[in-house]
Short mmCIF file of C-alpha atoms in Angstrom, two decimals:
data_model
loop_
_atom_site.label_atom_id
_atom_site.label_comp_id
_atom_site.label_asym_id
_atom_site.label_seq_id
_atom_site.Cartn_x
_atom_site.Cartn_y
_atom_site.Cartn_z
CA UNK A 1 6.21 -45.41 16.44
CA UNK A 2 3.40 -45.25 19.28
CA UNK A 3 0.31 -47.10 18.04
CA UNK A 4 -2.12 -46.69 21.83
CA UNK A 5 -3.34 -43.85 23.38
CA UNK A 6 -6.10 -43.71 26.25
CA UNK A 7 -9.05 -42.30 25.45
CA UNK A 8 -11.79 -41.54 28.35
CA UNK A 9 -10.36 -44.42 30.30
CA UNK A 10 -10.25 -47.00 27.43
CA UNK A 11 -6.69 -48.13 26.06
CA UNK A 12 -6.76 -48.56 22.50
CA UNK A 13 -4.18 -49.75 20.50
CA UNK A 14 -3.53 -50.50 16.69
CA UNK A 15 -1.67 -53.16 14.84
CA UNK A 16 -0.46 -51.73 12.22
CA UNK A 17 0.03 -48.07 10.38
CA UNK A 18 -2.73 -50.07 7.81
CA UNK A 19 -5.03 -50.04 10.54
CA UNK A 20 -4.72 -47.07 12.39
CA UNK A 21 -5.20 -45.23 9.14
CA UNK A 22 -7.74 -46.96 8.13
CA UNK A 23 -9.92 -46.78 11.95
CA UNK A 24 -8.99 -42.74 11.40
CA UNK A 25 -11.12 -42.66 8.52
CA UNK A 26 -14.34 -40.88 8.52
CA UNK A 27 -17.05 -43.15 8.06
CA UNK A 28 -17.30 -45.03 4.87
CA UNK A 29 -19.91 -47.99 3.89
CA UNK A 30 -16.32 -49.64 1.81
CA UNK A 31 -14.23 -49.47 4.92
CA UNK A 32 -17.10 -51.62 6.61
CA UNK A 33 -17.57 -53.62 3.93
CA UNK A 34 -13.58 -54.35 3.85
CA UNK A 35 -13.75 -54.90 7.74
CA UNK A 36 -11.22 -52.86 8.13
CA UNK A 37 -13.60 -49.58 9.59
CA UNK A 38 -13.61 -47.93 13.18
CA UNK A 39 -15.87 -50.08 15.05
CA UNK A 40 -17.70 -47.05 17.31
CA UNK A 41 -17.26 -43.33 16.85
CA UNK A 42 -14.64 -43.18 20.31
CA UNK A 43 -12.15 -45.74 18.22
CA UNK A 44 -12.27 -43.36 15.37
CA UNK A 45 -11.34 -40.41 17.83
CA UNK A 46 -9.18 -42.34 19.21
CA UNK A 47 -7.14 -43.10 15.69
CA UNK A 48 -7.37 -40.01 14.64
CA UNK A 49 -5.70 -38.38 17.99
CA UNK A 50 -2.67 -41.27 17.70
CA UNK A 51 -2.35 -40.78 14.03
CA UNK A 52 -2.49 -36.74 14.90
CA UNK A 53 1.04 -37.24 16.48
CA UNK A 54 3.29 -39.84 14.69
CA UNK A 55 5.60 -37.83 12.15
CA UNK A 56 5.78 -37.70 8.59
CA UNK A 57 8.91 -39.50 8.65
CA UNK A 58 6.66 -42.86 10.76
CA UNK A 59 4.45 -42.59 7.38
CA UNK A 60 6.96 -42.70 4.62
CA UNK A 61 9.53 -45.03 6.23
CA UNK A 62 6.43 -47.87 7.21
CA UNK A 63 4.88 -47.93 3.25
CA UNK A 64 1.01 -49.54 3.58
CA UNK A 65 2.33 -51.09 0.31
CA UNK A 66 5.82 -51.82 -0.41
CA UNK A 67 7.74 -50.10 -3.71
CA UNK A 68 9.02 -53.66 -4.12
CA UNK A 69 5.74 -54.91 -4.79
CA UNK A 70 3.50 -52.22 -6.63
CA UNK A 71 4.16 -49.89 -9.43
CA UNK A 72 2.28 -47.41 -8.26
CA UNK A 73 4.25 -46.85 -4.71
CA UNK A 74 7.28 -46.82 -6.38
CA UNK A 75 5.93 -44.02 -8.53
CA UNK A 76 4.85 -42.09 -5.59
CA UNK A 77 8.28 -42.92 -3.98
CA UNK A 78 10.40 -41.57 -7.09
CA UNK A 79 8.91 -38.39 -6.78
CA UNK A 80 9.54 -37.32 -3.48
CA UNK A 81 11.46 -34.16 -3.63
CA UNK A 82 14.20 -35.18 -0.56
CA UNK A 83 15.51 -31.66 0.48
CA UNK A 84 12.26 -30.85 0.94
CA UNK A 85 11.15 -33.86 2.66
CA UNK A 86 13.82 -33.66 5.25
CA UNK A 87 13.47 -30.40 6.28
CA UNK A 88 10.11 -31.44 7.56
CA UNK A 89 10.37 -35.29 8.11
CA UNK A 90 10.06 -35.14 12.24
CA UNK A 91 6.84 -32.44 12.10
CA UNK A 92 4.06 -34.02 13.50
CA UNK A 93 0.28 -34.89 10.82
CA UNK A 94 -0.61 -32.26 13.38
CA UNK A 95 1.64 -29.49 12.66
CA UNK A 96 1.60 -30.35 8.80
CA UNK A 97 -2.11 -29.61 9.54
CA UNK A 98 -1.62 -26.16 11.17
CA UNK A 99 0.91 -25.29 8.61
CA UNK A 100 -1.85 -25.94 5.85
CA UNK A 101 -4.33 -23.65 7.78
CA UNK A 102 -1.85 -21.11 8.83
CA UNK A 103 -3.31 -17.76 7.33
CA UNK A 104 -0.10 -16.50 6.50
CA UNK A 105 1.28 -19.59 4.55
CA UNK A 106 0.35 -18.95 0.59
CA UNK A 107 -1.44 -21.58 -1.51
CA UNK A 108 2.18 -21.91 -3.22
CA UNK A 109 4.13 -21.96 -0.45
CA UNK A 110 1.53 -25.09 0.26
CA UNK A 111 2.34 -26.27 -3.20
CA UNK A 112 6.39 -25.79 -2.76
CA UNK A 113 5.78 -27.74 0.63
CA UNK A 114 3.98 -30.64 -0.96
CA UNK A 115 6.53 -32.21 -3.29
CA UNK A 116 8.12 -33.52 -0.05
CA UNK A 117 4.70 -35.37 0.84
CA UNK A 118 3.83 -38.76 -0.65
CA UNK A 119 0.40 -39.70 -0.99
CA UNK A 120 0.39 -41.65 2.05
CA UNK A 121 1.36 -38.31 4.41
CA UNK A 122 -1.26 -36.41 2.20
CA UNK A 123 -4.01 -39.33 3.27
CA UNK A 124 -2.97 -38.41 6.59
CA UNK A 125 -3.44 -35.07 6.76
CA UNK A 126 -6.63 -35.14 5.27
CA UNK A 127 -8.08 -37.48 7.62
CA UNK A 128 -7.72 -35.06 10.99
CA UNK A 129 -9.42 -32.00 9.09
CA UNK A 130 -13.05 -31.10 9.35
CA UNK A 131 -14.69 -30.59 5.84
CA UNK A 132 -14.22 -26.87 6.59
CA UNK A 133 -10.97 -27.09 6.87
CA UNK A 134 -10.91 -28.90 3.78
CA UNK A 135 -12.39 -26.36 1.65
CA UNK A 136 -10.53 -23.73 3.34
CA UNK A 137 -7.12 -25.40 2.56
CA UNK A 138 -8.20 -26.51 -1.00
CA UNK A 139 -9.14 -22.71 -1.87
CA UNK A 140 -5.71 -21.40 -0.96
CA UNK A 141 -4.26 -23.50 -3.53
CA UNK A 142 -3.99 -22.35 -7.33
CA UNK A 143 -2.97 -25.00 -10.35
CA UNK A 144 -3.43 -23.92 -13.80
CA UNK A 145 -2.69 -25.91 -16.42
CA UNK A 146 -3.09 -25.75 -20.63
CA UNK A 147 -3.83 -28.07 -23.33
CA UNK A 148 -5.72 -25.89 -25.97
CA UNK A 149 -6.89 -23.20 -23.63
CA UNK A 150 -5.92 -22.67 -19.10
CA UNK A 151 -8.12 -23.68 -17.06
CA UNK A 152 -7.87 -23.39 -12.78
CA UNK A 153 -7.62 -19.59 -11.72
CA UNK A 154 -8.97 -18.23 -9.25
CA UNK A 155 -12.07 -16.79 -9.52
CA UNK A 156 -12.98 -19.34 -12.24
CA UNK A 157 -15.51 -22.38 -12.77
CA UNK A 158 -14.66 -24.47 -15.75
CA UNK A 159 -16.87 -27.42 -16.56
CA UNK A 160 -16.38 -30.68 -18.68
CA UNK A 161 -19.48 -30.50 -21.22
CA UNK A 162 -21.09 -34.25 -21.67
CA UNK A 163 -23.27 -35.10 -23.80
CA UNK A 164 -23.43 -38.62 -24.06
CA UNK A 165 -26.24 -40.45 -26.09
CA UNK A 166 -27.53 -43.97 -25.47
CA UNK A 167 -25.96 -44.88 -29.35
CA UNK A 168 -23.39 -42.70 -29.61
CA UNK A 169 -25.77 -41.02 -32.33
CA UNK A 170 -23.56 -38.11 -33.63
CA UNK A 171 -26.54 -35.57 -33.67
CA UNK A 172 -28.44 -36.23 -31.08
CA UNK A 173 -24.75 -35.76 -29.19
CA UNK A 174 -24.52 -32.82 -31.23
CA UNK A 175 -27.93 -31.92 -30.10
CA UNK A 176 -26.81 -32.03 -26.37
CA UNK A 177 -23.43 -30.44 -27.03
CA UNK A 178 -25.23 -27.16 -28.35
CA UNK A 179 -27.18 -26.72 -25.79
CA UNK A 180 -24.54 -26.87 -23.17
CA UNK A 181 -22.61 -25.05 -24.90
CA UNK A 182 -25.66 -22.47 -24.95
CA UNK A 183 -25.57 -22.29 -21.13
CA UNK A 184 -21.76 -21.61 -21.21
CA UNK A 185 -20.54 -25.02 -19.96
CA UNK A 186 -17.70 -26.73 -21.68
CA UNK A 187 -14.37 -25.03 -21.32
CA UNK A 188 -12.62 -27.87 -19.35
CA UNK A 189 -13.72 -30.42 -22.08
CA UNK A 190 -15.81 -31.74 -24.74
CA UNK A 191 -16.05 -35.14 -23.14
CA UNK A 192 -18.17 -38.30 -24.69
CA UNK A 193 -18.66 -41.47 -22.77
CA UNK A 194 -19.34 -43.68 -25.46
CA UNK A 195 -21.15 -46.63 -25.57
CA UNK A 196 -19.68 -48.33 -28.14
CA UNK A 197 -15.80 -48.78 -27.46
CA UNK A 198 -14.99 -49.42 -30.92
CA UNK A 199 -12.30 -47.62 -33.01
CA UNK A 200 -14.25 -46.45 -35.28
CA UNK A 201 -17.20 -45.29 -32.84
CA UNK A 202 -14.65 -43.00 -31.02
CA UNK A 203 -13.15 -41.84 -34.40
CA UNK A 204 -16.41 -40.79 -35.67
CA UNK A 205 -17.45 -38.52 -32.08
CA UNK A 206 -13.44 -37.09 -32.05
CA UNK A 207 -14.34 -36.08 -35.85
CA UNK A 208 -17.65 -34.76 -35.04
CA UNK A 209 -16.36 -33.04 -31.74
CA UNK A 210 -13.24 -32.00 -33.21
CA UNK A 211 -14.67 -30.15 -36.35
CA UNK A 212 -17.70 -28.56 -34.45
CA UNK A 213 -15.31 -27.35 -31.78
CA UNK A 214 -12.98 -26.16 -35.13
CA UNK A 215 -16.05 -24.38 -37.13
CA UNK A 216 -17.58 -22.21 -34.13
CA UNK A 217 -14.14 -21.63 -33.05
CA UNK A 218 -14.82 -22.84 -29.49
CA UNK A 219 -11.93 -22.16 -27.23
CA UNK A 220 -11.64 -25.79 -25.76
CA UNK A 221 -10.65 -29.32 -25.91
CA UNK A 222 -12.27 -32.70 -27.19
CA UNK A 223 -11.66 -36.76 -25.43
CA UNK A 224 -13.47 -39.20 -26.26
CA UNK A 225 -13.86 -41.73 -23.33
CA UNK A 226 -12.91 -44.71 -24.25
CA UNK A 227 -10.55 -47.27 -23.13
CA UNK A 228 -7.01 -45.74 -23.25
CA UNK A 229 -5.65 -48.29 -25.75
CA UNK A 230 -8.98 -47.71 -28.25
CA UNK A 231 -8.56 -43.91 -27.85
CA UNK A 232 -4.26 -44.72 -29.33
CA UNK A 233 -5.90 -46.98 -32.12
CA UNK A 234 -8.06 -44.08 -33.29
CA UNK A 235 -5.42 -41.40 -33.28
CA UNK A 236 -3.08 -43.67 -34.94
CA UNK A 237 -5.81 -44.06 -37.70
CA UNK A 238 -5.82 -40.31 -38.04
CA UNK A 239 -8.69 -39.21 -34.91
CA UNK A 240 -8.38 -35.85 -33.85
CA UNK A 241 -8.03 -35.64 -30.09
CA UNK A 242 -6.99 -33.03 -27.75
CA UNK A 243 -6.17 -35.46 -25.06
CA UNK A 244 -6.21 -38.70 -24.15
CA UNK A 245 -8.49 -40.42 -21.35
CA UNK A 246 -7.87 -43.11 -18.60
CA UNK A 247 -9.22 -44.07 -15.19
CA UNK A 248 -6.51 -45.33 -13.05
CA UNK A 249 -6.39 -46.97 -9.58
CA UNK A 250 -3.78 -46.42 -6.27
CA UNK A 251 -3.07 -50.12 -6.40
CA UNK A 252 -0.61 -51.95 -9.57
CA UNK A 253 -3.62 -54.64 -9.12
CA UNK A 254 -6.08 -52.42 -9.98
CA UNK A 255 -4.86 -50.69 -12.71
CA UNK A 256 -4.39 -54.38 -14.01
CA UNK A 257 -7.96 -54.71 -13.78
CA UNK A 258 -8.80 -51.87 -15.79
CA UNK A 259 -6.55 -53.15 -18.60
CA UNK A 260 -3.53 -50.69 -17.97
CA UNK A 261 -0.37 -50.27 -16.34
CA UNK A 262 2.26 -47.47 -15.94
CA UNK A 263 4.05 -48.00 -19.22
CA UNK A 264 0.66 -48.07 -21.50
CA UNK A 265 0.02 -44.56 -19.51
CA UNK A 266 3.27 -43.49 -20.57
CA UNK A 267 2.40 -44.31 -24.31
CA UNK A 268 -0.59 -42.75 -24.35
CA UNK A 269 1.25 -39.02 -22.70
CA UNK A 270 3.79 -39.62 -25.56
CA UNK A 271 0.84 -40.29 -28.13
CA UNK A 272 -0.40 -37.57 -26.75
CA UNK A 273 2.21 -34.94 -27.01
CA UNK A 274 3.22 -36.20 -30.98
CA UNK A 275 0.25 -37.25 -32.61
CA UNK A 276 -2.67 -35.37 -30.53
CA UNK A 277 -4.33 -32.13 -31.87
CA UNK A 278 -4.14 -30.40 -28.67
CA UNK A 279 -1.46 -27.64 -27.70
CA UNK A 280 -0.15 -28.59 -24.58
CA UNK A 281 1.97 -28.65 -22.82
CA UNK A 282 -0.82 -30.91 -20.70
CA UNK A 283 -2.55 -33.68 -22.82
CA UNK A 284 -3.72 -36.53 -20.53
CA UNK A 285 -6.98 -36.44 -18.79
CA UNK A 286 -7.49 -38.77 -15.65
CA UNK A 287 -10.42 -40.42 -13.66
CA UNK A 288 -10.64 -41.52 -10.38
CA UNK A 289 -13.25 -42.81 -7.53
CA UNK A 290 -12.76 -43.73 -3.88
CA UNK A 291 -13.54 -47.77 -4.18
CA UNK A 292 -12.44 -49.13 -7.19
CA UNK A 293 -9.47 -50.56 -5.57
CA UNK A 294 -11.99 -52.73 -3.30
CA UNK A 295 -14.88 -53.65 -6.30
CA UNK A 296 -11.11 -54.70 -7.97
CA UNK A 297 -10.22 -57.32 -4.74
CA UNK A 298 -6.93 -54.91 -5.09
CA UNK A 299 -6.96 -53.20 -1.79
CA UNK A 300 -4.76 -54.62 0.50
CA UNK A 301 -6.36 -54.10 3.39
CA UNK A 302 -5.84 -50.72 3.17
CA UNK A 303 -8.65 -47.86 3.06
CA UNK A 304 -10.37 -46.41 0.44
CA UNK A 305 -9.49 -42.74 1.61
CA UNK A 306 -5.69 -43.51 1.09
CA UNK A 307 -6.33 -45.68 -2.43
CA UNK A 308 -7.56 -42.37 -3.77
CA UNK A 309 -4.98 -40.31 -2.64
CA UNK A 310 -2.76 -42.83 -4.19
CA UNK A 311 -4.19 -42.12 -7.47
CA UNK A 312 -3.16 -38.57 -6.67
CA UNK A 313 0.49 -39.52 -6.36
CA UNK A 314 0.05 -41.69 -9.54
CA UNK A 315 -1.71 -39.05 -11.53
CA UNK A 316 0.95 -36.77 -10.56
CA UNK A 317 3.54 -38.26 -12.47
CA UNK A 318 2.05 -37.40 -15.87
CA UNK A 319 1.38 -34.53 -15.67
CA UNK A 320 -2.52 -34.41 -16.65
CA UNK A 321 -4.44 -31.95 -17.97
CA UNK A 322 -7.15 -32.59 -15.77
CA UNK A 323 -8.03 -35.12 -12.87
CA UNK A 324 -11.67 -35.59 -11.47
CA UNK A 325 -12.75 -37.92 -8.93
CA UNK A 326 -16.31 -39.41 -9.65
CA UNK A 327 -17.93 -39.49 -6.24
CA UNK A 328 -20.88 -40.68 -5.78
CA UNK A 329 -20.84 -42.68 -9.07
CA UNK A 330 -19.85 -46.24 -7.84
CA UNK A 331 -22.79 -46.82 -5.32
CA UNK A 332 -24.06 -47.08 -1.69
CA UNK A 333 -21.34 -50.52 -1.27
CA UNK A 334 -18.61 -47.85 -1.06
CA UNK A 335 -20.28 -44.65 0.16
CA UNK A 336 -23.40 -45.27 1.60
CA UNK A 337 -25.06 -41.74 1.59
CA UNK A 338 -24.80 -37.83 0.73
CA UNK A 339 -22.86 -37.48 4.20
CA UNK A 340 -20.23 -40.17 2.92
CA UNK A 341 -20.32 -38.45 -0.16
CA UNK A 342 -20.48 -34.86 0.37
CA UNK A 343 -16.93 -36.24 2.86
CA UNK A 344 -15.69 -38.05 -0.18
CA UNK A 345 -15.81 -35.10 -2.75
CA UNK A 346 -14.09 -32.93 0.10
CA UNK A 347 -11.43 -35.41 0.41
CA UNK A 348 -10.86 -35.83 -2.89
CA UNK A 349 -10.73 -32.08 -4.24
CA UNK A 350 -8.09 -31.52 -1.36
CA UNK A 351 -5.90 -34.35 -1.73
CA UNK A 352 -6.18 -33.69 -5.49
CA UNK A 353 -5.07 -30.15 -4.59
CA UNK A 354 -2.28 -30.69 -2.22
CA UNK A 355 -0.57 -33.59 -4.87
CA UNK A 356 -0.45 -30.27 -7.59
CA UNK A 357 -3.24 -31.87 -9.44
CA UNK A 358 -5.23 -30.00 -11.75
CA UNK A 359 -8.57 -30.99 -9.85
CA UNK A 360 -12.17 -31.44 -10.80
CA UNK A 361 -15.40 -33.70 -9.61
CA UNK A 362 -17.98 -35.19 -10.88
CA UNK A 363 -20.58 -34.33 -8.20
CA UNK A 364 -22.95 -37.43 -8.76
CA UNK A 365 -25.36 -39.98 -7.35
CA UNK A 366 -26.77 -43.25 -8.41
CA UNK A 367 -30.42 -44.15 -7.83
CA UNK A 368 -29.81 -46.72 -5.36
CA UNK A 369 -28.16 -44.59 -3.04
CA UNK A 370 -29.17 -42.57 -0.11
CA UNK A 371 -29.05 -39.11 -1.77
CA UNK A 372 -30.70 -36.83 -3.77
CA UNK A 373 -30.48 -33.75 -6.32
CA UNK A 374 -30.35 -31.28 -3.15
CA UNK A 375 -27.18 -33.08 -1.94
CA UNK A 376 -25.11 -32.52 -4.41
CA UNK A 377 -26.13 -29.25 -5.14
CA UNK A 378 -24.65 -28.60 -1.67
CA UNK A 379 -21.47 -30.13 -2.90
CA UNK A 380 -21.54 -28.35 -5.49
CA UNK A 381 -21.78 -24.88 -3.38
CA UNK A 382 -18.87 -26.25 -1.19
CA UNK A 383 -16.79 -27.29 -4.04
CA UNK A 384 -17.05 -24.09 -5.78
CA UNK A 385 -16.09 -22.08 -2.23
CA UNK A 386 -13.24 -24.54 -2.20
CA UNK A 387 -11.71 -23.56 -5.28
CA UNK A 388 -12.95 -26.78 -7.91
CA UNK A 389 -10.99 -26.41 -11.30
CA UNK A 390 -13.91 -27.62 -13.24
CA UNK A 391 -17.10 -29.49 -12.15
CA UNK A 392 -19.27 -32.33 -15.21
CA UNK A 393 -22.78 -31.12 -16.10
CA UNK A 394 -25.22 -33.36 -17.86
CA UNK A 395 -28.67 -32.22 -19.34
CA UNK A 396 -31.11 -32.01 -16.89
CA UNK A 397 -28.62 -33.73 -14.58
CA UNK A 398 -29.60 -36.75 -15.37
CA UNK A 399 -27.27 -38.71 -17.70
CA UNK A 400 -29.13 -40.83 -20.69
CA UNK A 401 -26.73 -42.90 -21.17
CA UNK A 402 -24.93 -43.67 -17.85
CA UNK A 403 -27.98 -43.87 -15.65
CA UNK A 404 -26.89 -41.95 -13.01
CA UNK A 405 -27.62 -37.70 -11.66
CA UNK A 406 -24.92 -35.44 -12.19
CA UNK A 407 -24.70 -31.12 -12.07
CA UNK A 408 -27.30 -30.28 -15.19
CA UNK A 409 -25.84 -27.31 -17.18
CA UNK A 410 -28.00 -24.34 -15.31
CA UNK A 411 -26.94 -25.78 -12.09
CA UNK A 412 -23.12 -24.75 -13.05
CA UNK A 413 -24.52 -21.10 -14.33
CA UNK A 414 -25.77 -20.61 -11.06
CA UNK A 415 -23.08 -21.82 -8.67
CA UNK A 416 -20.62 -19.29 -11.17
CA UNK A 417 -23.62 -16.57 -10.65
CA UNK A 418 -24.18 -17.19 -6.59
CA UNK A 419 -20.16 -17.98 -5.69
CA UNK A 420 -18.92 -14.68 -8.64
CA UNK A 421 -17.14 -16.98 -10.45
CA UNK A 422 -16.65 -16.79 -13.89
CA UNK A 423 -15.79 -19.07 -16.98
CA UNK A 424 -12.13 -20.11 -17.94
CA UNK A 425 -10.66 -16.72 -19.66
CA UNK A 426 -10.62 -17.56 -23.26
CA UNK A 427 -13.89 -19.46 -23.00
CA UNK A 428 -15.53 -16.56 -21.09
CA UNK A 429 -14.91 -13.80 -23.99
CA UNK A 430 -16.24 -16.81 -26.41
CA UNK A 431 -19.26 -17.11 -24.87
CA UNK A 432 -19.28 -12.97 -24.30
CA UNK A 433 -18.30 -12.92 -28.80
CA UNK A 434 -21.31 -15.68 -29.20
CA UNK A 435 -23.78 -13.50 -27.23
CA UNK A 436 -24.22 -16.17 -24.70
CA UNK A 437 -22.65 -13.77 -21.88
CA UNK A 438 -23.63 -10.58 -21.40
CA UNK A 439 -21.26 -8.78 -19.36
CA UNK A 440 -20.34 -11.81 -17.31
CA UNK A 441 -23.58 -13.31 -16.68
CA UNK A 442 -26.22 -15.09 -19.13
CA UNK A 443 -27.70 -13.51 -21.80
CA UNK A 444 -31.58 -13.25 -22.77
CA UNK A 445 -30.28 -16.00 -25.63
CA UNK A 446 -28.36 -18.41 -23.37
CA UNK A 447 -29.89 -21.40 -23.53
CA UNK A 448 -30.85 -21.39 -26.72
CA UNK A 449 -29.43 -24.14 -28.65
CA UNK A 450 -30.67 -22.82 -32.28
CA UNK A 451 -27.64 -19.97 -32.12
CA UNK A 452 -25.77 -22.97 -33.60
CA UNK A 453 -27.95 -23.55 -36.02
CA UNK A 454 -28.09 -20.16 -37.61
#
């Protein structure tokens, strides 16, 4: 495995596959703050040309983190479809690259391809394409999934409804929930962060959610928030919810940190699938972020890039309903600016895509870092041209409760009106039934929250 190349008369060589991938990175305030980042824009080149031309079979056979020491890789590891795998194990990141691009390769010839890749290959792939190659390859790519209703064709928008309160205050979430619901947002979820992790606060929002959602006959599915094990508590005690909720980590360490581990997901999916009021066959829904693994002290040296496509590989396993990546959410220690983070939510969505994950993002910014509303508007433009399963929209973008800017619900109506996208099928002749939608596009009512009320 060649680790050195020259580049414009300077030798540089790596130490390890750890840090070539992470020097091939594109720049990210984490990676600095790890010490593990490309010291000057040629050393990134530079990485990015080696890593271009080791093979798929120098990536799996040299883990970043062994399967004898992390859950999570062995995971990964288990579900690499072999046949597959060896029929491409000596292409070059390069050539899995062009075949991702290729015009005539179909999104699910991509998707047949991928169950040969583990995370780590997928990392790798990602890290030598442009952000218009990501959103080119992340549009070919289709996954639909179905707890009470399918979300993820093409041609579609969904959108996780949240509308959190600062005391979990069932009305005033009801108050918020109407008027999302008014701008036709809320097919991919009813979804409550709560503040108050208690049993009985989540039972009382999965009741509330649950028999709104049941009297309008809303095509759509509730989750409350809350920690994985307090969501099981509340469903044991009778709780209606469509799916279960956890963020998870690409390091064993991590998840450890956030109170969970592969068998307590496994719980939950079978909780899920027997005592859950949603459908199915898809119950779980997942949460990730480039840089928890670091703000954990569980990174092992290795990049924040690859962490998250870890998650992928994780997430993967259990089959989720839906997966969204919160970028921008963690702050300016991880990724420093819109440019970071408009790279991030590229990453991300295409990573997401390529693993077979049902993939959203919550296209977001905190107030101490270097971006604003008009950044993630763009995001949200190249998200939706990329194919996004569902995007999070907050009133007025600006959460009450969390503190931080997110997509408000208008900005969704107009990225489905400018991109001709439309709602999730079921949800769309809803809103078309409520008078919300007129002939695909908002009605002279939309907006209006009172239609509940009458």
């Amino acid at each position: 495995m060649k680790l050195k190349t020259n580049y414009l008369g300077t030798v540089y060589e790596f130490s390890s596959l750890k840090d070539l991938f992470a020097k091939a990175n594109e720049e990210k305030s984490g990676d600095r703050l790890a010490g593990i980042a490309a010291e000057t824009v040629q050393e990134r080149i530079a990485a990015k040309e080696v890593l271009s031309q080791l093979t798929l079979a120098d990536i799996r056979e040299n883990p970043l983190l062994a399967p004898e020491e992390d859950e999570v890789s062995r995971i990964i590891e288990g579900q690499t479809n072999e046949p597959i795998y060896k029929s491409i194990k000596n292409w070059s990141v390069a050539e899995l690259r062009e075949f991702i691009l290729n015009d005539e390769v179909t999104g699910e010839e991509i998707i047949r391809l991928s169950r040969g890749l583990n995370s780590e290959i997928i990392a790798a792939v990602a890290k030598i394409m442009s952000n218009l190659d990501l959103v080119h390859a992340a549009n070919k790519i289709e996954i639909v999934t179905k707890c009470n209703i399918s979300i993820g064709y093409k041609g579609t928008l969904a959108s996780r409804l949240q509308p959190n309160h600062p005391t979990d205050h069932v009305e005033g979430m009801l108050a918020s929930l109407k008027e999302g619901l008014s701008y036709g947002i809320g097919d991919a979820v009813i979804g409550i962060n709560p503040v108050d992790d208690s049993v009985e606060s989540v039972k009382r929002l999965l009741h509330a959610t649950h028999d709104f959602i049941q009297d309008w006959r809303i095509p759509s599915q509730n989750c409350v928030l809350a920690h994985v094990t307090t969501q099981m508590k509340a469903i044991e005690q009778g709780a209606p919810a469509d799916m279960i909720f956890q963020s998870i980590a690409g390091t064993e360490t991590a998840n450890r940190s956030f109170g969970i581990s592969a068998s307590i997901l496994q719980e939950a999916h079978d909780m899920a699938r027997t005592l859950g009021t949603g459908t199915g066959p898809q119950c779980l829904y997942l949460e990730t972020g480039q840089g928890s693994e670091l703000s954990a002290e569980a990174h092992f040296g290795i990049d924040q890039m690859t962490l998250e496509s870890r998650n992928y590989g994780f997430a993967r396993f259990y089959d989720p309903f839906i997966v969204n990546t919160v970028v921008g959410f963690i702050g300016p220690e991880y990724l420093y600016n819109s440019k970071q983070v408009i790279r991030a939510g590229l990453e991300d969505h295409f990573m997401g895509k390529l693993h077979g994950i049902p993939m959203g993002v919550d296209i977001c910014y905190t107030n101490h870092i270097k971006a604003d509303q008009n950044d993630i508007e763009d995001l949200g433009v190249l998200l939706t041209a990329a194919g996004v399963n569902f995007v999070i929209a907050v009133p007025m973008g600006d959460d009450c409760m969390l503190n931080y800017q997110s997509l408000s619900y208008h900005d969704v109506a107009t990225l489905r009106q400018t991109m001709k996208k439309s709602p999730s099928p079921l949800f769309a002749e809803w809103l078309e039934k409520m008078g919300i939608f007129d002939n695909g596009k908002l009605s002279k009512i939309a907006g209006d929250p009172t239609i509940f009320s009458r």
